[in-house]
Amino acid sequence: MAEHLPNDQYDVIISSTGLVQSLLAGALCRVEKKVLHLDMNDRYGGQQSTLNLEEFHQFISRGQHSTDQSNHEKKEGATSLTYQDAYKILHFDYKKKTTTQEDTSEQNTFRRSDLPNDMDEALVSQSRRFAIDLTSQLLFSNGEIVQLLISSAVGRYLEFKCIDAIMVYVPEQIKKGQKPPETLNYRFEKVPLTKGDIMKNTFVSLPEKSYLVKFITSCMDYESQPEFQKYQNEPFIEYLRAKNLSPLLCSFIIYAIAMLQDEKSVNARDGMSRVKLFISSLGRYGSTPFLYPLFGSAELNQAFCRVAAVYGATYVLRRGVENVVHDVNENVTGIECTQGQLLKCSSGFVLDRDYCASNVVVSECNSIVRQVLISDSALFDPNQITGKENSLGCAVVAYIPPGSFGNDQKYCVTVMQVDQTSSCAPKGKFLISLQIKRDQGDSDEQVLSLLKTISTRLFESKNIVFDDVVAYQAVYRQLIRSGNCGLPAFENLFVCDDADGSLDYGYLVSRAKNVFEKLTKGQDFEFLPKMPNPDGEDDQRVDETSRLLGLGLEEQSAKLDQEEVVESKDETNEQITEEQETKQD
Amino acid sequence: MSTSSRKKVLLKVIILGDSGVGKTSLMNQYVNKKFSNQYKATIGADFLTKDVMVDDRLVTMQIWDTAGQERFQSLGVAFYRGADSCVLVYDCTVSKTFENMNAWRDEFLIQAGPPDPDNFPFVVIGNKIDMEPQRTVPAKRAMAWCQSKGNIPYFETSAKEAVNVEQAFQVIAKTALGKEDEEPFIPGEVDFGDEPKEAKSSGCC
């Protein structure tokens, strides 16, 4: 196992294959930097990992890594790293095998035995068909990451599903003159986002409709409006109220469109810039602004790592980092990896937050608590969501505003449901996740019980008993560590902060670009430029590739049937760029 | 875009085997009719495509290179996804590369998880037969292995001298085509080759 790695005088050594690191590896290799990319796990993804059920169960049932493993010897000129796991498992539970299912599983030779023996056979046999994200992430159709995927051609490795609907959990509307009931009934309502949807909607009242249309239309140039000038430093909610938006519309805008955790913490300026980002991604690919990669979010990491590999990066999984070696000028000169080998790098070293535990006090960290459910029954019925009979499935993101489940619910709960249409679950199974921000002082137990209550009641409201349909559930807490990482300030050591818990990729992309600029200082390199037009030798390859790139696979076959050929890469790319420009107009 | 019933004529073929057995050279010889004697651990090879006729059907083969990620057993699951055929390559002058065939086959079956692993279309290639005097893996031994794994088609090739390469890939295309339509195929709605939809659904701005 302890295979020695070639010591090739790397420019950059990157540890962990989280999205920031994967983007960085791809970008650095494209400008001919020599990159060694390590990951301590046997899979790609880091904090954006996507696991099948077996891997997920291993992750959930392994217990916790000890936070202190710093028993390796101290060396002169080296700083040893202390590993800290970002995750703490709070609860897990699974459906047991019935007696009639005894051991039919032995036939399949390629079934690994890491799932418990008493687990329901339907789960075990389909384990590999699940793609469970450790963190929920979505791509804004017009976001930076999509632009990068298109311009760099990395997108050709990937396929996406449009999120079909965005829902918000709202109280029933009380008609004028009606006596309000003692307890309000809540339910999920679809957020109408297009003019057509808004008009068709039966839940939103007529005056609300016109306010909503006005709000959405005006938000592309909100900055120039006098009302905004007046309110920009006030809480976002005050601004919305000043615009005469009803509580229902405010909920839609604050939670589903600006995607905020609560209504207090953001001012109108920040709130509106988030609204603008959302609205500018509408109408590009589907009825919501979001895309989700088939087979889960770690596909993105793997796509960027593949580009890095194609351009020469060396990839080594199952290898972590123990020591950072530095010279007298406090410059990192190399690293010592888990098998003791010293590896040199000249420009810099990129490290994951997991390795910098020395000064992290868990109780002082914000975190996310996440519940993952595998269910036989959907929370959001695919037929209803897609408006089709016999729908194969759907992908939904939904928000439960703070307070909907009592005062204990301080933040918005984000719910995601995916299934076979996102290649994330076998037919008939639904993958549902709920996540909520947890404050420094909150107790894990409290948040755990809140999430359990919410998910149980959501099923109840559909007349479904949670235990009847949920075949697997797990709840875990993930730290959001940032700021001072406790390591000496080496100029060429870069520590990637934990993902900030937001759904979109903006933060991660900006982090990657930031480190890229520092690592290539003064060299004026573009971040993930277009694939080069290689001279002569590879002409055919590029032509072929660009045909696939330009047309998409199904289109491709259609074209082939008609025996048409698309000419050149440039033309195809221009087409894409033109499309984009028209969109922006 | 969502005609899942139409026969898919694009086949994904992946080439596996130890570093240095000639995976990239085989691809290059087959698609570009070129061979370079200078070994460089794969740089710049991504995937190559080639149109071939199989039983009167035009098929586009998309042949994926490992991009060097096999070197430390670090191929990600995405690489294996949706493969219609898997080519296992060894170097007939290096026994170790033949012995690792079991591991590569298992790795493929675990990672790709085909519904019927026993009948998944593999093809085995023993490369570098132009170096016959240095051969350490007898054809007999390789053929016995192929037979024991459910009669996998076996070829001995020279990517350098273009021996048997065409024939091997013809069989690869044929076996891959035979495998299609086994499982329902749900295509993604968006890949970035698509032209974005008309803005008709964006009525609000």
GROMACS .gro file of C-alpha atoms in nm, chain A residues 79-448:
model
  370
   79THR     CA    1   0.448   2.204   1.192
   80SER     CA    2   0.243   1.900   1.261
   81LEU     CA    3  -0.123   1.907   1.174
   82THR     CA    4  -0.406   1.807   1.398
   83TYR     CA    5  -0.700   1.649   1.231
   84GLN     CA    6  -1.049   1.758   1.325
   85ASP     CA    7  -1.354   1.609   1.173
   86ALA     CA    8  -1.616   1.860   1.062
   87TYR     CA    9  -1.894   1.615   1.136
   88LYS     CA   10  -2.064   1.482   1.442
   89ILE     CA   11  -2.327   1.213   1.405
   90LEU     CA   12  -2.633   1.282   1.617
   91HIS     CA   13  -2.865   1.000   1.523
   92PHE     CA   14  -2.923   0.718   1.278
   93ASP     CA   15  -3.180   0.451   1.226
   94TYR     CA   16  -3.279   0.212   0.950
   95LYS     CA   17  -3.552  -0.027   0.849
   96LYS     CA   18  -3.480  -0.383   0.955
   97LYS     CA   19  -3.497  -0.688   0.741
   98THR     CA   20  -3.817  -0.886   0.767
   99THR     CA   21  -3.787  -1.255   0.848
  100THR     CA   22  -3.892  -1.358   0.499
  101GLN     CA   23  -3.589  -1.183   0.355
  102GLU     CA   24  -3.327  -1.411   0.505
  103ASP     CA   25  -2.998  -1.401   0.317
  104THR     CA   26  -3.089  -1.395  -0.046
  105SER     CA   27  -2.809  -1.147  -0.083
  106GLU     CA   28  -2.521  -1.389  -0.104
  107GLN     CA   29  -2.572  -1.444  -0.476
  108ASN     CA   30  -2.430  -1.110  -0.570
  109THR     CA   31  -2.056  -1.141  -0.548
  110PHE     CA   32  -2.002  -0.771  -0.578
  111ARG     CA   33  -2.207  -0.682  -0.279
  112ARG     CA   34  -1.971  -0.553  -0.017
  113SER     CA   35  -2.062  -0.648   0.334
  114ASP     CA   36  -2.030  -0.312   0.499
  115LEU     CA   37  -2.400  -0.266   0.553
  116PRO     CA   38  -2.544  -0.417   0.870
  117ASN     CA   39  -2.675  -0.770   0.838
  118ASP     CA   40  -3.015  -0.680   0.969
  119MET     CA   41  -3.079  -0.400   0.719
  120ASP     CA   42  -3.379  -0.419   0.489
  121GLU     CA   43  -3.281  -0.615   0.179
  122ALA     CA   44  -3.436  -0.364  -0.061
  123LEU     CA   45  -3.198  -0.100   0.072
  124VAL     CA   46  -2.894  -0.326   0.069
  125SER     CA   47  -2.941  -0.452  -0.284
  126GLN     CA   48  -2.990  -0.099  -0.418
  127SER     CA   49  -2.721   0.065  -0.210
  128ARG     CA   50  -2.517   0.181  -0.508
  129ARG     CA   51  -2.813   0.351  -0.669
  130PHE     CA   52  -2.823   0.615  -0.400
  131ALA     CA   53  -2.624   0.933  -0.434
  132ILE     CA   54  -2.637   1.112  -0.101
  133ASP     CA   55  -2.478   1.456  -0.078
  134LEU     CA   56  -2.303   1.546   0.246
  135THR     CA   57  -2.401   1.909   0.186
  136SER     CA   58  -2.689   2.042  -0.021
  137GLN     CA   59  -2.576   2.258  -0.310
  138LEU     CA   60  -2.739   2.391  -0.622
  139LEU     CA   61  -2.613   2.577  -0.926
  140PHE     CA   62  -2.766   2.906  -1.029
  141SER     CA   63  -2.825   2.872  -1.404
  142ASN     CA   64  -2.656   3.202  -1.464
  143GLY     CA   65  -2.411   3.174  -1.178
  144GLU     CA   66  -2.037   3.192  -1.208
  145ILE     CA   67  -1.990   2.819  -1.182
  146VAL     CA   68  -2.215   2.751  -1.480
  147GLN     CA   69  -2.033   3.014  -1.681
  148LEU     CA   70  -1.705   2.846  -1.590
  149LEU     CA   71  -1.838   2.503  -1.687
  150ILE     CA   72  -1.942   2.633  -2.027
  151SER     CA   73  -1.639   2.846  -2.105
  152SER     CA   74  -1.385   2.587  -1.993
  153ALA     CA   75  -1.575   2.297  -2.153
  154VAL     CA   76  -1.567   2.107  -1.824
  155GLY     CA   77  -1.944   2.094  -1.855
  156ARG     CA   78  -1.915   1.821  -2.116
  157TYR     CA   79  -1.848   1.567  -1.842
  158LEU     CA   80  -2.174   1.650  -1.671
  159GLU     CA   81  -2.546   1.636  -1.708
  160PHE     CA   82  -2.796   1.833  -1.508
  161LYS     CA   83  -3.150   1.824  -1.385
  162CYS     CA   84  -3.348   2.145  -1.346
  163ILE     CA   85  -3.506   2.188  -1.007
  164ASP     CA   86  -3.876   2.155  -1.083
  165ALA     CA   87  -4.024   2.364  -0.807
  166ILE     CA   88  -3.943   2.591  -0.515
  167MET     CA   89  -4.185   2.568  -0.226
  168VAL     CA   90  -4.240   2.764   0.093
  169TYR     CA   91  -4.420   2.643   0.404
  170VAL     CA   92  -4.688   2.902   0.473
  171PRO     CA   93  -5.000   2.935   0.685
  172GLU     CA   94  -5.333   2.910   0.512
  173GLN     CA   95  -5.469   3.241   0.392
  174ILE     CA   96  -5.761   3.386   0.580
  175LYS     CA   97  -6.022   3.538   0.356
  176LYS     CA   98  -6.161   3.880   0.437
  177GLY     CA   99  -6.436   3.871   0.695
  178GLN     CA  100  -6.345   3.517   0.794
  179LYS     CA  101  -6.274   3.452   1.159
  180PRO     CA  102  -5.914   3.337   1.203
  181PRO     CA  103  -5.903   2.979   1.337
  182GLU     CA  104  -5.736   2.907   1.669
  183THR     CA  105  -5.443   2.730   1.514
  184LEU     CA  106  -5.326   2.805   1.165
  185ASN     CA  107  -5.284   2.525   0.919
  186TYR     CA  108  -4.957   2.533   0.733
  187ARG     CA  109  -4.875   2.376   0.402
  188PHE     CA  110  -4.620   2.396   0.125
  189GLU     CA  111  -4.705   2.633  -0.157
  190LYS     CA  112  -4.519   2.665  -0.483
  191VAL     CA  113  -4.346   2.998  -0.532
  192PRO     CA  114  -4.465   3.131  -0.868
  193LEU     CA  115  -4.169   3.271  -1.056
  194THR     CA  116  -4.280   3.335  -1.409
  195LYS     CA  117  -4.559   3.563  -1.521
  196GLY     CA  118  -4.754   3.262  -1.636
  197ASP     CA  119  -4.709   3.084  -1.304
  198ILE     CA  120  -4.804   3.393  -1.110
  199MET     CA  121  -5.126   3.437  -1.306
  200LYS     CA  122  -5.222   3.071  -1.281
  201ASN     CA  123  -5.153   3.056  -0.909
  202THR     CA  124  -5.467   3.013  -0.700
  203PHE     CA  125  -5.309   3.066  -0.361
  204VAL     CA  126  -5.181   3.419  -0.414
  205SER     CA  127  -5.454   3.682  -0.424
  206LEU     CA  128  -5.504   3.914  -0.720
  207PRO     CA  129  -5.358   4.229  -0.563
  208GLU     CA  130  -5.063   4.024  -0.437
  209LYS     CA  131  -5.004   3.902  -0.789
  210SER     CA  132  -4.964   4.248  -0.926
  211TYR     CA  133  -4.732   4.349  -0.641
  212LEU     CA  134  -4.520   4.040  -0.702
  213VAL     CA  135  -4.493   4.099  -1.075
  214LYS     CA  136  -4.399   4.460  -1.007
  215PHE     CA  137  -4.139   4.358  -0.755
  216ILE     CA  138  -3.976   4.100  -0.981
  217THR     CA  139  -3.975   4.331  -1.283
  218SER     CA  140  -3.828   4.619  -1.090
  219CYS     CA  141  -3.553   4.430  -0.916
  220MET     CA  142  -3.304   4.442  -1.202
  221ASP     CA  143  -3.251   4.812  -1.141
  222TYR     CA  144  -3.358   4.846  -0.781
  223GLU     CA  145  -3.054   5.053  -0.692
  224SER     CA  146  -3.184   5.361  -0.866
  225GLN     CA  147  -3.518   5.363  -0.690
  226PRO     CA  148  -3.570   5.630  -0.423
  227GLU     CA  149  -3.736   5.381  -0.191
  228PHE     CA  150  -3.429   5.162  -0.197
  229GLN     CA  151  -3.197   5.456  -0.132
  230LYS     CA  152  -3.398   5.532   0.177
  231TYR     CA  153  -3.407   5.175   0.308
  232GLN     CA  154  -3.079   5.025   0.194
  233ASN     CA  155  -2.928   5.007   0.540
  234GLU     CA  156  -3.252   4.911   0.710
  235PRO     CA  157  -3.354   4.550   0.765
  236PHE     CA  158  -3.459   4.381   0.441
  237ILE     CA  159  -3.803   4.305   0.580
  238GLU     CA  160  -3.873   4.676   0.642
  239TYR     CA  161  -3.795   4.753   0.281
  240LEU     CA  162  -4.028   4.480   0.161
  241ARG     CA  163  -4.305   4.601   0.387
  242ALA     CA  164  -4.255   4.953   0.259
  243LYS     CA  165  -4.317   4.813  -0.087
  244ASN     CA  166  -4.655   4.693   0.032
  245LEU     CA  167  -4.574   4.327   0.003
  246SER     CA  168  -4.799   4.100   0.207
  247PRO     CA  169  -4.655   3.865   0.472
  248LEU     CA  170  -4.698   3.578   0.226
  249LEU     CA  171  -4.497   3.752  -0.043
  250CYS     CA  172  -4.237   3.859   0.210
  251SER     CA  173  -4.192   3.493   0.303
  252PHE     CA  174  -4.152   3.398  -0.061
  253ILE     CA  175  -3.896   3.670  -0.120
  254ILE     CA  176  -3.694   3.637   0.199
  255TYR     CA  177  -3.668   3.258   0.215
  256ALA     CA  178  -3.718   3.125  -0.136
  257ILE     CA  179  -3.568   3.404  -0.344
  258ALA     CA  180  -3.308   3.575  -0.126
  259MET     CA  181  -3.253   3.239   0.051
  260LEU     CA  182  -3.194   3.392   0.391
  261GLN     CA  183  -3.186   3.205   0.721
  262ASP     CA  184  -3.402   3.456   0.905
  263GLU     CA  185  -3.559   3.795   0.837
  264LYS     CA  186  -3.356   4.003   1.078
  265SER     CA  187  -2.994   3.961   0.998
  266VAL     CA  188  -2.974   4.111   0.651
  267ASN     CA  189  -3.017   4.469   0.535
  268ALA     CA  190  -3.202   4.573   0.223
  269ARG     CA  191  -2.886   4.618   0.018
  270ASP     CA  192  -2.763   4.263   0.073
  271GLY     CA  193  -3.112   4.122   0.048
  272MET     CA  194  -3.173   4.284  -0.288
  273SER     CA  195  -2.839   4.180  -0.432
  274ARG     CA  196  -2.934   3.821  -0.351
  275VAL     CA  197  -3.275   3.870  -0.511
  276LYS     CA  198  -3.109   4.003  -0.824
  277LEU     CA  199  -2.877   3.704  -0.849
  278PHE     CA  200  -3.174   3.472  -0.825
  279ILE     CA  201  -3.391   3.658  -1.076
  280SER     CA  202  -3.109   3.685  -1.330
  281SER     CA  203  -3.088   3.305  -1.337
  282LEU     CA  204  -3.456   3.260  -1.419
  283GLY     CA  205  -3.582   3.137  -1.751
  284ARG     CA  206  -3.251   3.002  -1.871
  285TYR     CA  207  -3.304   2.627  -1.855
  286GLY     CA  208  -3.625   2.562  -1.667
  287SER     CA  209  -3.894   2.711  -1.449
  288THR     CA  210  -3.663   2.765  -1.151
  289PRO     CA  211  -3.314   2.918  -1.158
  290PHE     CA  212  -3.146   2.603  -1.026
  291LEU     CA  213  -2.959   2.314  -1.178
  292TYR     CA  214  -2.849   2.003  -0.997
  293PRO     CA  215  -2.588   1.760  -1.130
  294LEU     CA  216  -2.714   1.409  -1.206
  295PHE     CA  217  -2.557   1.164  -0.958
  296GLY     CA  218  -2.505   1.437  -0.699
  297SER     CA  219  -2.283   1.735  -0.634
  298ALA     CA  220  -1.950   1.550  -0.615
  299GLU     CA  221  -1.974   1.505  -0.993
  300LEU     CA  222  -1.862   1.866  -1.021
  301ASN     CA  223  -1.553   1.802  -0.812
  302GLN     CA  224  -1.468   1.499  -1.023
  303ALA     CA  225  -1.515   1.691  -1.346
  304PHE     CA  226  -1.272   1.963  -1.241
  305CYS     CA  227  -1.027   1.702  -1.111
  306ARG     CA  228  -1.045   1.521  -1.443
  307VAL     CA  229  -0.950   1.836  -1.628
  308ALA     CA  230  -0.659   1.876  -1.391
  309ALA     CA  231  -0.558   1.514  -1.456
  310VAL     CA  232  -0.587   1.555  -1.833
  311TYR     CA  233  -0.352   1.850  -1.799
  312GLY     CA  234  -0.100   1.662  -1.592
  313ALA     CA  235  -0.199   1.665  -1.226
  314THR     CA  236  -0.105   1.361  -1.020
  315TYR     CA  237  -0.396   1.219  -0.824
  316VAL     CA  238  -0.357   1.018  -0.507
  317LEU     CA  239  -0.654   0.916  -0.299
  318ARG     CA  240  -0.625   0.759   0.046
  319ARG     CA  241  -0.338   0.985   0.145
  320GLY     CA  242  -0.353   1.258   0.404
  321VAL     CA  243  -0.101   1.510   0.530
  322GLU     CA  244   0.083   1.501   0.861
  323ASN     CA  245   0.339   1.778   0.866
  324VAL     CA  246   0.401   2.105   0.691
  325VAL     CA  247   0.772   2.159   0.636
  326HIS     CA  248   0.907   2.513   0.619
  327ASP     CA  249   1.234   2.701   0.588
  328VAL     CA  250   1.376   2.970   0.814
  329ASN     CA  251   1.191   3.238   0.618
  330GLU     CA  252   0.864   3.080   0.715
  331ASN     CA  253   0.795   2.956   0.366
  332VAL     CA  254   0.641   2.616   0.321
  333THR     CA  255   0.880   2.401   0.122
  334GLY     CA  256   0.700   2.072   0.133
  335ILE     CA  257   0.471   1.840   0.318
  336GLU     CA  258   0.499   1.507   0.482
  337CYS     CA  259   0.210   1.281   0.396
  338THR     CA  260   0.057   1.004   0.601
  339GLN     CA  261   0.308   0.745   0.494
  340GLY     CA  262   0.599   0.956   0.600
  341GLN     CA  263   0.715   1.063   0.258
  342LEU     CA  264   0.840   1.419   0.221
  343LEU     CA  265   0.711   1.594  -0.089
  344LYS     CA  266   0.843   1.924  -0.213
  345CYS     CA  267   0.651   2.209  -0.363
  346SER     CA  268   0.778   2.541  -0.485
  347SER     CA  269   0.482   2.779  -0.506
  348GLY     CA  270   0.239   2.681  -0.241
  349PHE     CA  271   0.042   2.437  -0.045
  350VAL     CA  272  -0.336   2.425  -0.015
  351LEU     CA  273  -0.483   2.266   0.292
  352ASP     CA  274  -0.828   2.174   0.407
  353ARG     CA  275  -0.971   2.316   0.724
  354ASP     CA  276  -1.001   1.965   0.865
  355TYR     CA  277  -0.628   1.967   0.932
  356CYS     CA  278  -0.617   2.283   1.137
  357ALA     CA  279  -0.791   2.188   1.454
  358SER     CA  280  -0.547   2.322   1.704
  359ASN     CA  281  -0.747   2.626   1.801
  360VAL     CA  282  -1.101   2.541   1.706
  361VAL     CA  283  -1.343   2.532   1.995
  362VAL     CA  284  -1.644   2.345   1.869
  363SER     CA  285  -1.888   2.525   2.094
  364GLU     CA  286  -1.778   2.855   1.942
  365CYS     CA  287  -1.844   2.746   1.586
  366ASN     CA  288  -2.157   2.790   1.384
  367SER     CA  289  -2.274   2.475   1.218
  368ILE     CA  290  -2.539   2.314   1.006
  369VAL     CA  291  -2.750   2.025   1.125
  370ARG     CA  292  -2.876   1.797   0.855
  371GLN     CA  293  -3.128   1.517   0.847
  372VAL     CA  294  -3.112   1.274   0.557
  373LEU     CA  295  -3.407   1.047   0.484
  374ILE     CA  296  -3.461   0.766   0.239
  375SER     CA  297  -3.834   0.735   0.194
  376ASP     CA  298  -4.073   0.518  -0.004
  377SER     CA  299  -4.308   0.808  -0.020
  378ALA     CA  300  -4.250   1.157  -0.153
  379LEU     CA  301  -4.308   1.470   0.050
  380PHE     CA  302  -4.367   1.650  -0.278
  381ASP     CA  303  -4.572   1.441  -0.515
  382PRO     CA  304  -4.402   1.425  -0.857
  383ASN     CA  305  -4.732   1.424  -1.048
  384GLN     CA  306  -4.845   1.734  -0.867
  385ILE     CA  307  -4.512   1.912  -0.902
  386THR     CA  308  -4.460   1.841  -1.270
  387GLY     CA  309  -4.828   1.852  -1.365
  388LYS     CA  310  -4.789   1.526  -1.553
  389GLU     CA  311  -4.954   1.195  -1.493
  390ASN     CA  312  -4.716   0.909  -1.421
  391SER     CA  313  -4.430   1.148  -1.373
  392LEU     CA  314  -4.098   0.969  -1.330
  393GLY     CA  315  -4.005   1.202  -1.049
  394CYS     CA  316  -3.904   1.555  -0.964
  395ALA     CA  317  -3.648   1.764  -0.782
  396VAL     CA  318  -3.776   2.013  -0.529
  397VAL     CA  319  -3.623   2.260  -0.292
  398ALA     CA  320  -3.846   2.392  -0.014
  399TYR     CA  321  -3.814   2.631   0.276
  400ILE     CA  322  -3.977   2.629   0.618
  401PRO     CA  323  -3.952   2.985   0.758
  402PRO     CA  324  -3.837   3.032   1.118
  403GLY     CA  325  -4.111   2.996   1.375
  404SER     CA  326  -4.329   2.771   1.164
  405PHE     CA  327  -4.260   2.498   1.417
  406GLY     CA  328  -4.259   2.708   1.729
  407ASN     CA  329  -4.009   2.949   1.878
  408ASP     CA  330  -3.741   2.681   1.895
  409GLN     CA  331  -3.706   2.708   1.521
  410LYS     CA  332  -3.482   3.013   1.497
  411TYR     CA  333  -3.378   2.965   1.136
  412CYS     CA  334  -3.524   2.863   0.808
  413VAL     CA  335  -3.519   2.489   0.736
  414THR     CA  336  -3.415   2.400   0.382
  415VAL     CA  337  -3.572   2.083   0.245
  416MET     CA  338  -3.455   1.908  -0.069
  417GLN     CA  339  -3.614   1.611  -0.240
  418VAL     CA  340  -3.450   1.425  -0.526
  419ASP     CA  341  -3.511   1.085  -0.684
  420GLN     CA  342  -3.439   0.873  -0.990
  421THR     CA  343  -3.478   1.171  -1.222
  422SER     CA  344  -3.161   1.316  -1.071
  423SER     CA  345  -3.004   0.968  -1.068
  424CYS     CA  346  -2.982   0.996  -0.690
  425ALA     CA  347  -3.213   0.715  -0.587
  426PRO     CA  348  -3.352   0.394  -0.732
  427LYS     CA  349  -3.701   0.392  -0.874
  428GLY     CA  350  -3.967   0.436  -0.608
  429LYS     CA  351  -3.732   0.581  -0.347
  430PHE     CA  352  -3.697   0.945  -0.253
  431LEU     CA  353  -3.398   1.112  -0.099
  432ILE     CA  354  -3.509   1.392   0.132
  433SER     CA  355  -3.284   1.621   0.333
  434LEU     CA  356  -3.366   1.888   0.588
  435GLN     CA  357  -3.106   2.130   0.708
  436ILE     CA  358  -3.094   2.416   0.952
  437LYS     CA  359  -2.830   2.650   1.086
  438ARG     CA  360  -2.729   2.592   1.446
  439ASP     CA  361  -2.597   2.877   1.660
  440GLN     CA  362  -2.286   2.845   1.871
  441GLY     CA  363  -2.474   2.806   2.197
  442ASP     CA  364  -2.752   2.574   2.084
  443SER     CA  365  -2.760   2.220   2.204
  444ASP     CA  366  -2.735   1.943   1.949
  445GLU     CA  367  -3.021   1.757   2.114
  446GLN     CA  368  -3.254   2.050   2.075
  447VAL     CA  369  -3.186   2.087   1.705
  448LEU     CA  370  -3.203   1.712   1.655
   0.00000   0.00000   0.00000
